[in-house]
Coordinates of N, CA and C in Angstrom, one line a residue:
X9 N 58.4 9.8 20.4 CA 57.1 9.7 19.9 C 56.7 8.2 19.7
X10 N 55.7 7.8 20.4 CA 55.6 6.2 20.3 C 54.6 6.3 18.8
X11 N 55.3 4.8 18.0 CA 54.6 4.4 17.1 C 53.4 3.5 17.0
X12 N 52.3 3.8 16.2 CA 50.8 3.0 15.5 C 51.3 1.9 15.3
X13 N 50.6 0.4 15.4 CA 50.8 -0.3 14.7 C 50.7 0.2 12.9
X14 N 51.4 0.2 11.7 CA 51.6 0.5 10.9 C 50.9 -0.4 10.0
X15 N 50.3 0.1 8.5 CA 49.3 -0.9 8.0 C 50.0 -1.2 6.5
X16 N 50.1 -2.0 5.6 CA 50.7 -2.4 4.4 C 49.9 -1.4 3.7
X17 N 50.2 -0.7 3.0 CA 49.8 0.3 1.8 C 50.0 -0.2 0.8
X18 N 48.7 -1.2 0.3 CA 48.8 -2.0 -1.5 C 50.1 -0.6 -2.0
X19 N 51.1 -1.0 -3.1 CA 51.7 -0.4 -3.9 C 50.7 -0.2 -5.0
X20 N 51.1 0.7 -6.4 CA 50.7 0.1 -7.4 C 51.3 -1.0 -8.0
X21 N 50.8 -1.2 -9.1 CA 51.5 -2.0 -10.1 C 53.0 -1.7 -10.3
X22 N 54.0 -2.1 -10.3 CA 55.6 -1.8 -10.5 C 55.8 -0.6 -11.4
X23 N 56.2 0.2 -11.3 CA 56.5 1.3 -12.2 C 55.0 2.5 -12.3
X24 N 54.2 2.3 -12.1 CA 52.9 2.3 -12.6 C 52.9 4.3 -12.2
X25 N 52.9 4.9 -12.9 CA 52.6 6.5 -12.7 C 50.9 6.5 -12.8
X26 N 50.5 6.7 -11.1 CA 49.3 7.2 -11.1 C 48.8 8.2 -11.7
X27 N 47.4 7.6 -12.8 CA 46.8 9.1 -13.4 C 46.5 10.3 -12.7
X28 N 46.6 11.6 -13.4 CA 46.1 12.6 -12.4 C 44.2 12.1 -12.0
X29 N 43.5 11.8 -13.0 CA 42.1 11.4 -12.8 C 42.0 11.1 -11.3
X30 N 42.8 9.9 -11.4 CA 42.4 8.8 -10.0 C 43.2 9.3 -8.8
X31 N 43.9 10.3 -8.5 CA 44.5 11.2 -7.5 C 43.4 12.3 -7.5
X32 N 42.9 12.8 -8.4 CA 41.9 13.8 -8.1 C 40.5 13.2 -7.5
X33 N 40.3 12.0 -8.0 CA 39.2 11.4 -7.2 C 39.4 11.1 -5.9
X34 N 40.5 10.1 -5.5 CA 41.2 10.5 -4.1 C 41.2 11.6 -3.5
X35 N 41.3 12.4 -4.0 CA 41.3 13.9 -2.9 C 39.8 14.6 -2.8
X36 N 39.3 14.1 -3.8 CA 37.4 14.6 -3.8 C 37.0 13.9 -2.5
X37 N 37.4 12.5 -2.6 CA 37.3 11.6 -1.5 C 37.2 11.8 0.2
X38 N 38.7 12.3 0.0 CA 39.7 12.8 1.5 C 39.1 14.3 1.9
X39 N 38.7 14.8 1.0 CA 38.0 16.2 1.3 C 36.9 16.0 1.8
X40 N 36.3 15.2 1.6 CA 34.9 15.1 1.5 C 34.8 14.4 3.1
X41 N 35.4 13.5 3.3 CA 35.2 13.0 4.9 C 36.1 13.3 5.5
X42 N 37.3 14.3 5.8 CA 37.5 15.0 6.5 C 36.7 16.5 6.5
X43 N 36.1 16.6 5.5 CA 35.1 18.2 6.1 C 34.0 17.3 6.7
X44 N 33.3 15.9 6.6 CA 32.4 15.6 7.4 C 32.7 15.5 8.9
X45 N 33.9 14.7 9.2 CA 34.8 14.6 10.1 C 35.4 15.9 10.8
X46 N 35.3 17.1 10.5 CA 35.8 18.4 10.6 C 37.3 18.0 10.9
X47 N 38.3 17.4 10.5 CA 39.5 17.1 10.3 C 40.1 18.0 9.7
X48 N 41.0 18.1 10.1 CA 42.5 19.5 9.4 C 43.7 18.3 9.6
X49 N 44.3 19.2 7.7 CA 45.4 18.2 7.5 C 46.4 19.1 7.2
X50 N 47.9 18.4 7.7 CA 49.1 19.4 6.4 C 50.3 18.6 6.3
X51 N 51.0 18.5 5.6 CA 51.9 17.6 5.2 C 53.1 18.5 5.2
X52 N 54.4 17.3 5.3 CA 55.9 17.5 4.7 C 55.9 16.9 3.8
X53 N 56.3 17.1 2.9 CA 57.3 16.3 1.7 C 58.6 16.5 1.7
X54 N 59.0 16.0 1.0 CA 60.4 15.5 1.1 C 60.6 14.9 -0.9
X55 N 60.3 14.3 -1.3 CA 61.0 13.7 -2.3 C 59.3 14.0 -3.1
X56 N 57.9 14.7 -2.7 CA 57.3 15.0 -3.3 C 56.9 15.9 -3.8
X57 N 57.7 17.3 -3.1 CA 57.9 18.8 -3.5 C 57.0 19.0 -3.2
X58 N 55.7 19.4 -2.5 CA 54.8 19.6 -2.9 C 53.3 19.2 -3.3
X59 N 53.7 18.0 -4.0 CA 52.4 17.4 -4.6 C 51.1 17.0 -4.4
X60 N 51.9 16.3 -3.1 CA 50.3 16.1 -2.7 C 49.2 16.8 -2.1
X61 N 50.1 18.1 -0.9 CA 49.0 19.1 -1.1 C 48.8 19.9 -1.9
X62 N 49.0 20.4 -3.2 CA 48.9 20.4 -4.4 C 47.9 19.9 -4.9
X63 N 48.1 18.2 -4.9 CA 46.6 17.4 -5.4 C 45.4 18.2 -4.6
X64 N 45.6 17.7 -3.4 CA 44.3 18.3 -2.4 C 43.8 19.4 -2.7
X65 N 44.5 20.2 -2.8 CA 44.0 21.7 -3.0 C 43.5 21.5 -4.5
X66 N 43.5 21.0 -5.5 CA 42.8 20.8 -6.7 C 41.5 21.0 -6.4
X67 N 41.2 20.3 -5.6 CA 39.2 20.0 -4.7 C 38.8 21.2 -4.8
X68 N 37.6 21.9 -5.0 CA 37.0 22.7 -4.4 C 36.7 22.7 -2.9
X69 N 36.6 23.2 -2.2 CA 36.2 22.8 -0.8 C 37.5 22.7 -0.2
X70 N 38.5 22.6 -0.5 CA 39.5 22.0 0.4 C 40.1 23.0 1.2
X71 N 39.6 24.5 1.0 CA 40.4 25.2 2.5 C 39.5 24.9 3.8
X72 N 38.5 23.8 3.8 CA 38.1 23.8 4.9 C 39.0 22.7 5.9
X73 N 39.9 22.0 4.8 CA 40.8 20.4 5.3 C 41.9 21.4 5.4
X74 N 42.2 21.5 4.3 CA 43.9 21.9 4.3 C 44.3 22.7 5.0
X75 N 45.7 22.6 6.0 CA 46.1 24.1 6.6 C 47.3 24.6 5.8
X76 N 47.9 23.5 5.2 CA 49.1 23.9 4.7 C 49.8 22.9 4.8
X77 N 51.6 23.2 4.0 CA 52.4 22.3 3.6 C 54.0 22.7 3.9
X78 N 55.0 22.1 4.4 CA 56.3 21.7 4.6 C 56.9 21.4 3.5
X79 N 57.6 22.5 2.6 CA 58.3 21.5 1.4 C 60.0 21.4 2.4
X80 N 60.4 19.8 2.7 CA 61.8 20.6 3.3 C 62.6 18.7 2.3
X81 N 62.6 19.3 1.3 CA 63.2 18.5 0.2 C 65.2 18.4 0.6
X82 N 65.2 19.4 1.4 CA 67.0 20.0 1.7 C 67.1 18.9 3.2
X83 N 67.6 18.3 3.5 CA 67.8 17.4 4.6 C 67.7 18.4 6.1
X84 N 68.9 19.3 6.1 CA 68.3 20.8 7.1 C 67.2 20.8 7.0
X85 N 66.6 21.4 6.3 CA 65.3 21.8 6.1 C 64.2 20.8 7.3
X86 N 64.1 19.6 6.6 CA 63.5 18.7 8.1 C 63.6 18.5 9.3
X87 N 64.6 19.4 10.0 CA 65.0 20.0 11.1 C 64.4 21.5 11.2
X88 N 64.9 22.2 10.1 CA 64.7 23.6 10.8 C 63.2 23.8 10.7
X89 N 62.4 23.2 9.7 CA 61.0 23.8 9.5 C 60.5 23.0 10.0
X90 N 60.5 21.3 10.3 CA 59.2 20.2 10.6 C 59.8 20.2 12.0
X91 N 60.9 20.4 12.1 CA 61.2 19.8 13.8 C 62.0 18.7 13.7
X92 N 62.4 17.7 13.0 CA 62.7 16.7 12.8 C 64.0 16.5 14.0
X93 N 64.5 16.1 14.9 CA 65.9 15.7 15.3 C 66.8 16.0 15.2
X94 N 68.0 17.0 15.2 CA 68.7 17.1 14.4 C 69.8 15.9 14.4
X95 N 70.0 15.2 15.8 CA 70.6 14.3 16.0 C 70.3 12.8 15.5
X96 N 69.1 12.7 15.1 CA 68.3 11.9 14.7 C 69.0 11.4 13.1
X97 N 68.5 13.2 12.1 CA 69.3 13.0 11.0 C 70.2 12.8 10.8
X98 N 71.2 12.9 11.6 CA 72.5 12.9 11.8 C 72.9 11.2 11.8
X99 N 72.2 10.7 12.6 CA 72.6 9.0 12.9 C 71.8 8.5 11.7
X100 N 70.6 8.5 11.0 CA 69.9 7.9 10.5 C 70.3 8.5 8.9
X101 N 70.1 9.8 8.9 CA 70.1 10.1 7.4 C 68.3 10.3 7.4
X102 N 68.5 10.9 6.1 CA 66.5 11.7 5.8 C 65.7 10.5 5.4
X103 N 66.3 9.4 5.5 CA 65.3 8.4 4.6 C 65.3 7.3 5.3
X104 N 64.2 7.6 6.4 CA 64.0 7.0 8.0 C 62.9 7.0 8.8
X105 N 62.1 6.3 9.0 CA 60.9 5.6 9.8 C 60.8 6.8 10.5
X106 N 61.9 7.1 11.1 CA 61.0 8.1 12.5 C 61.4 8.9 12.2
X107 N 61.8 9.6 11.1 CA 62.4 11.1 10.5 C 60.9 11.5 9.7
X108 N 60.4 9.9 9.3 CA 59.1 10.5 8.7 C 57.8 10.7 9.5
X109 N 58.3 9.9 10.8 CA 57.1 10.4 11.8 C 57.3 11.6 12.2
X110 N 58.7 11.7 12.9 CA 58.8 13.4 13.1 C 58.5 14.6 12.2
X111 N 58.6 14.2 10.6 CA 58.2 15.6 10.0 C 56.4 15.3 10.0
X112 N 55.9 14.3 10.0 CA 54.5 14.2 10.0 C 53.9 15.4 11.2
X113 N 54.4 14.9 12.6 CA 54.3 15.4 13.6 C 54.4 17.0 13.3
X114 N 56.2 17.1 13.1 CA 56.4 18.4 12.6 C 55.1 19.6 11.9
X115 N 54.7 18.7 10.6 CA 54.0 19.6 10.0 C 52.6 20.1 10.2
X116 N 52.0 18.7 11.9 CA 50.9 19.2 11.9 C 50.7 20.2 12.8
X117 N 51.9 20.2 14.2 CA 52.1 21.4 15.0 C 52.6 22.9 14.1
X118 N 53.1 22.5 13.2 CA 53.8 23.7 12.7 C 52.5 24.5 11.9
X119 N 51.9 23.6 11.3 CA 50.5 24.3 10.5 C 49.2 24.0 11.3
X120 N 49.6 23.8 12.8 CA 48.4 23.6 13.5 C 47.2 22.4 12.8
X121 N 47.7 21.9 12.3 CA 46.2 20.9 12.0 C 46.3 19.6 12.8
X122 N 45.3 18.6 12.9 CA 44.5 17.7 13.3 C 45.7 16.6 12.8
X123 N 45.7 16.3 11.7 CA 46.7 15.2 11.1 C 47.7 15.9 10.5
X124 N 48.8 15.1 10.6 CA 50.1 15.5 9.5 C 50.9 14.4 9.2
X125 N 50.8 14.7 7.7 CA 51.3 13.3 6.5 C 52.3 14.0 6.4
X126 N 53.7 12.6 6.2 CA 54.5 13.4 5.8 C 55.4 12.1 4.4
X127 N 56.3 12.7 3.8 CA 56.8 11.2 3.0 C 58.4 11.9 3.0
X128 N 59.2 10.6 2.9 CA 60.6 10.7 2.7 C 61.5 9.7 1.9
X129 N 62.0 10.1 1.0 CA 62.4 8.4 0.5 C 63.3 9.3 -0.7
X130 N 63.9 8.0 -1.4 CA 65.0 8.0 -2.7 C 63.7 8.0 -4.1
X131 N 63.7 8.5 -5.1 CA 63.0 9.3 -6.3 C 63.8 8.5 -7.1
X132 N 65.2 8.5 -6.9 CA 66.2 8.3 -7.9 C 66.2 9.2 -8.6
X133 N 67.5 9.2 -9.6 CA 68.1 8.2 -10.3 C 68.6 7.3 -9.7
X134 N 69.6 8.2 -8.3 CA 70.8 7.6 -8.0 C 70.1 6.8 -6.5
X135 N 70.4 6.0 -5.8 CA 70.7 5.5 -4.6 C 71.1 7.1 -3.2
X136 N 70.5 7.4 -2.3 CA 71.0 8.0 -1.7 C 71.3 7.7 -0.1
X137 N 72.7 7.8 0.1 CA 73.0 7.5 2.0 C 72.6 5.9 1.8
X138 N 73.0 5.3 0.6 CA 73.1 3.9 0.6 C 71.8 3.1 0.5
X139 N 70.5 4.2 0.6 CA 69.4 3.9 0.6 C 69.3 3.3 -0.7
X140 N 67.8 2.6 -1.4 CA 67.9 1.9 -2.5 C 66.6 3.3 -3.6
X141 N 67.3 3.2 -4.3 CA 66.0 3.9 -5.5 C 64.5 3.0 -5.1
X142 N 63.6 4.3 -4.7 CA 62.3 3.3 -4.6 C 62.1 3.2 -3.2
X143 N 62.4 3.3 -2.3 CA 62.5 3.1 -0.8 C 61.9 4.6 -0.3
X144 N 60.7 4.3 0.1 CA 59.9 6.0 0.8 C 59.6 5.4 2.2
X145 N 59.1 6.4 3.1 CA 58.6 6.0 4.3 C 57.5 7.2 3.7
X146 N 56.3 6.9 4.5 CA 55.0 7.5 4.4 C 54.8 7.9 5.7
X147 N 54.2 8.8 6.6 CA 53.9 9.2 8.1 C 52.8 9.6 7.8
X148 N 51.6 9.3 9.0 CA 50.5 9.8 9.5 C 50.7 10.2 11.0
X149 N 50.8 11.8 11.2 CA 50.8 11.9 12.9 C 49.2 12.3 13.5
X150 N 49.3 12.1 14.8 CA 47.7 12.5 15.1 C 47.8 12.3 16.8
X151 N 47.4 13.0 17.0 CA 47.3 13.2 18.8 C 48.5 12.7 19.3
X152 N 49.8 13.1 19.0 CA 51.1 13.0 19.6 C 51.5 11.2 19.3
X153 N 51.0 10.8 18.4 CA 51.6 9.4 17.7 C 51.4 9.1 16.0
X154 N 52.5 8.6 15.7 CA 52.2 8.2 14.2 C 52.2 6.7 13.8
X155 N 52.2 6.5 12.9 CA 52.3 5.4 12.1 C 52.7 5.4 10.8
X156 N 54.0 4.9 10.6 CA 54.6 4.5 9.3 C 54.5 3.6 8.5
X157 N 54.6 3.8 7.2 CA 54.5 2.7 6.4 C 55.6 3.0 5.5
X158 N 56.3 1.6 5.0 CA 57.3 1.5 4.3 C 56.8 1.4 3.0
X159 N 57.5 1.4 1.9 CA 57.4 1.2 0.4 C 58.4 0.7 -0.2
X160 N 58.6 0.0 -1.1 CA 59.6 0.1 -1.9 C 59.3 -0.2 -3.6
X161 N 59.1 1.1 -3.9 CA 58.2 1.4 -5.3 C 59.2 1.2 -6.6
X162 N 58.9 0.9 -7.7 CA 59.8 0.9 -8.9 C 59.2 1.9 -9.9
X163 N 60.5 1.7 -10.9 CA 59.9 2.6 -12.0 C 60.8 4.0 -12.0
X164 N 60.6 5.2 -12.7 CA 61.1 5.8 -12.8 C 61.6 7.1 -12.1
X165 N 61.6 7.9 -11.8 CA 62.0 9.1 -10.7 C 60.0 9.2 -10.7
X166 N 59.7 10.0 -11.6 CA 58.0 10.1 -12.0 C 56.7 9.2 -11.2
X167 N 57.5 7.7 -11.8 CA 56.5 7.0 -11.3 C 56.5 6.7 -10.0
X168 N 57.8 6.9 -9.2 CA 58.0 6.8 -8.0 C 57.4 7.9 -7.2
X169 N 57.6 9.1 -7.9 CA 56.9 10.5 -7.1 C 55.2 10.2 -7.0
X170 N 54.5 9.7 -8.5 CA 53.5 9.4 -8.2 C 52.9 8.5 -7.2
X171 N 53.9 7.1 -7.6 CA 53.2 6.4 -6.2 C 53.3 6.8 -4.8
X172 N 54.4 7.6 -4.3 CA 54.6 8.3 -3.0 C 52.7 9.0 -3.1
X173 N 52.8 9.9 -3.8 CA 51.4 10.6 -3.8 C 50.0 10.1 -3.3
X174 N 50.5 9.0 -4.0 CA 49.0 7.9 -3.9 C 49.0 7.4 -2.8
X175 N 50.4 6.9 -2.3 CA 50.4 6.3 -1.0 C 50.2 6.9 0.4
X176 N 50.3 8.2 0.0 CA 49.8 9.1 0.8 C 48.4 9.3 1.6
X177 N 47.6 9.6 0.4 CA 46.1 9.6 0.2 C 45.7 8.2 0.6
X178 N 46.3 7.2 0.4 CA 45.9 5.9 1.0 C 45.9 5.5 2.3
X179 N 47.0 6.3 2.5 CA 47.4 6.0 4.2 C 46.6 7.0 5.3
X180 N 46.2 8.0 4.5 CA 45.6 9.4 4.9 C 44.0 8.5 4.8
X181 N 43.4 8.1 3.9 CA 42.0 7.6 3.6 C 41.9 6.6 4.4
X182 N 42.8 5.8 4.8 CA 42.5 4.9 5.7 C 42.7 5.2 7.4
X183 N 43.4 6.4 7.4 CA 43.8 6.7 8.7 C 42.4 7.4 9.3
X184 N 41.4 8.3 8.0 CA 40.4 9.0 8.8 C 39.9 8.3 8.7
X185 N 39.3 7.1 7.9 CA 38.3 6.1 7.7 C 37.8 5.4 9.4
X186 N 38.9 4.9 10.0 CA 39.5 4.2 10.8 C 39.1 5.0 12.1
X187 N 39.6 6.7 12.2 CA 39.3 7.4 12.9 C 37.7 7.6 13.0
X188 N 37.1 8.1 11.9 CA 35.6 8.2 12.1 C 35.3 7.2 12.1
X189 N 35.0 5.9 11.5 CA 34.3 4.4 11.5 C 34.5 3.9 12.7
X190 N 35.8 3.7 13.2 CA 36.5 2.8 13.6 C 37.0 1.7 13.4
X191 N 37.6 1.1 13.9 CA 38.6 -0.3 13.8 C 38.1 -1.7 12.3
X192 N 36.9 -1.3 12.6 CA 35.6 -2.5 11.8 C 35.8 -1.7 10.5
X193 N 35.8 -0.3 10.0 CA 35.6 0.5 8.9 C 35.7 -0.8 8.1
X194 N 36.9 -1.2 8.2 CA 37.4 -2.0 6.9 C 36.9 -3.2 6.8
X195 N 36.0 -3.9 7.6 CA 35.0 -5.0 7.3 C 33.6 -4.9 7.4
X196 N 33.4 -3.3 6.6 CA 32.0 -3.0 6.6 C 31.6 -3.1 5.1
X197 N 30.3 -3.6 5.4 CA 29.5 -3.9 4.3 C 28.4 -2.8 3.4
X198 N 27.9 -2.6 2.3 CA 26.4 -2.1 2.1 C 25.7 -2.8 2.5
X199 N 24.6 -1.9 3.2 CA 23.2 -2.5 4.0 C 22.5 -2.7 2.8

């Protein structure tokens, strides 16, 4: 799968547990111009259980975006359900640039939608496969290519799960933005 140039996803503040408020505004957001955009979304998680399509689905409106979600938190699991490599996991381990493109990928064939976010990374407490507490990979797939973005978030198992969430929706809001606007989105002004 060839990779996007990949974009820096601001972190929060170090530790910082995004409020639910400002994740639900986010998803009012992402709902709102992907149902303009007629865009279909569905995610893997991995170290988010769930959450973020969770958040989305909060929205009213959102079964017109959402198709569904990949919980494969079990390392198999991102093999048997997103598709992931199995040889891939094998050399790399679950907490890997193109493990997170591949479940992105994974999830959007698997649930048929337009885009597929996916995230993978250490929550902590502990360090896992030598990886560091704090260390996520983020995936956006879309027409047979993704783009990853790295992280390396602090703070507690919590605030780590939260900022994965956020980083999500960020990478996700900039990926349709980009899509419908185009390239300029991000150096546009009010008229």
């Amino acid at each position: 799968m060839a990779l996007l140039p990949g974009t820096d996803t601001p972190a929060q503040t170090p530790g910082e547990i995004v409020n639910e408020t400002e994740l639900f505004s986010r998803s009012q957001h992402l709902i709102t111009t992907c149902t303009q955009v007629g865009l279909s979304v569905a995610a893997a998680e991995s170290l988010t259980g769930g959450r973020f399509v969770a958040t989305l689905v909060d929205v009213p409106g959102a079964s017109a975006v959402v198709r569904g979600g990949l919980i494969t938190y079990a390392t198999d699991l991102k093999s048997r359900l997103a598709g992931v490599d199995a040889d891939q996991l094998e050399e790399t381990g679950p907490i890997d640039e193109v493990v997170a493109a591949q479940m992105a990928a994974g999830a959007a064939r698997e649930c048929v939608a337009d885009i597929g976010v996916s995230c993978t990374g250490v929550a902590g407490p502990d360090p896992q496969d030598e990886k560091p507490v704090g260390l996520v990979y983020t995936a956006i797939a879309f027409a047979g290519k993704a783009q990853v973005s790295e992280h390396h978030f602090e703070g507690d198992r919590e605030a780590i799960r939260s900022q994965t969430v956020a980083a999500m929706m960020s990478d996700l809001d900039d990926f349709v933005t980009r899509l419908a606007f185009g390239p300029e989105a991000d150096e546009t002004v009010e008229a």
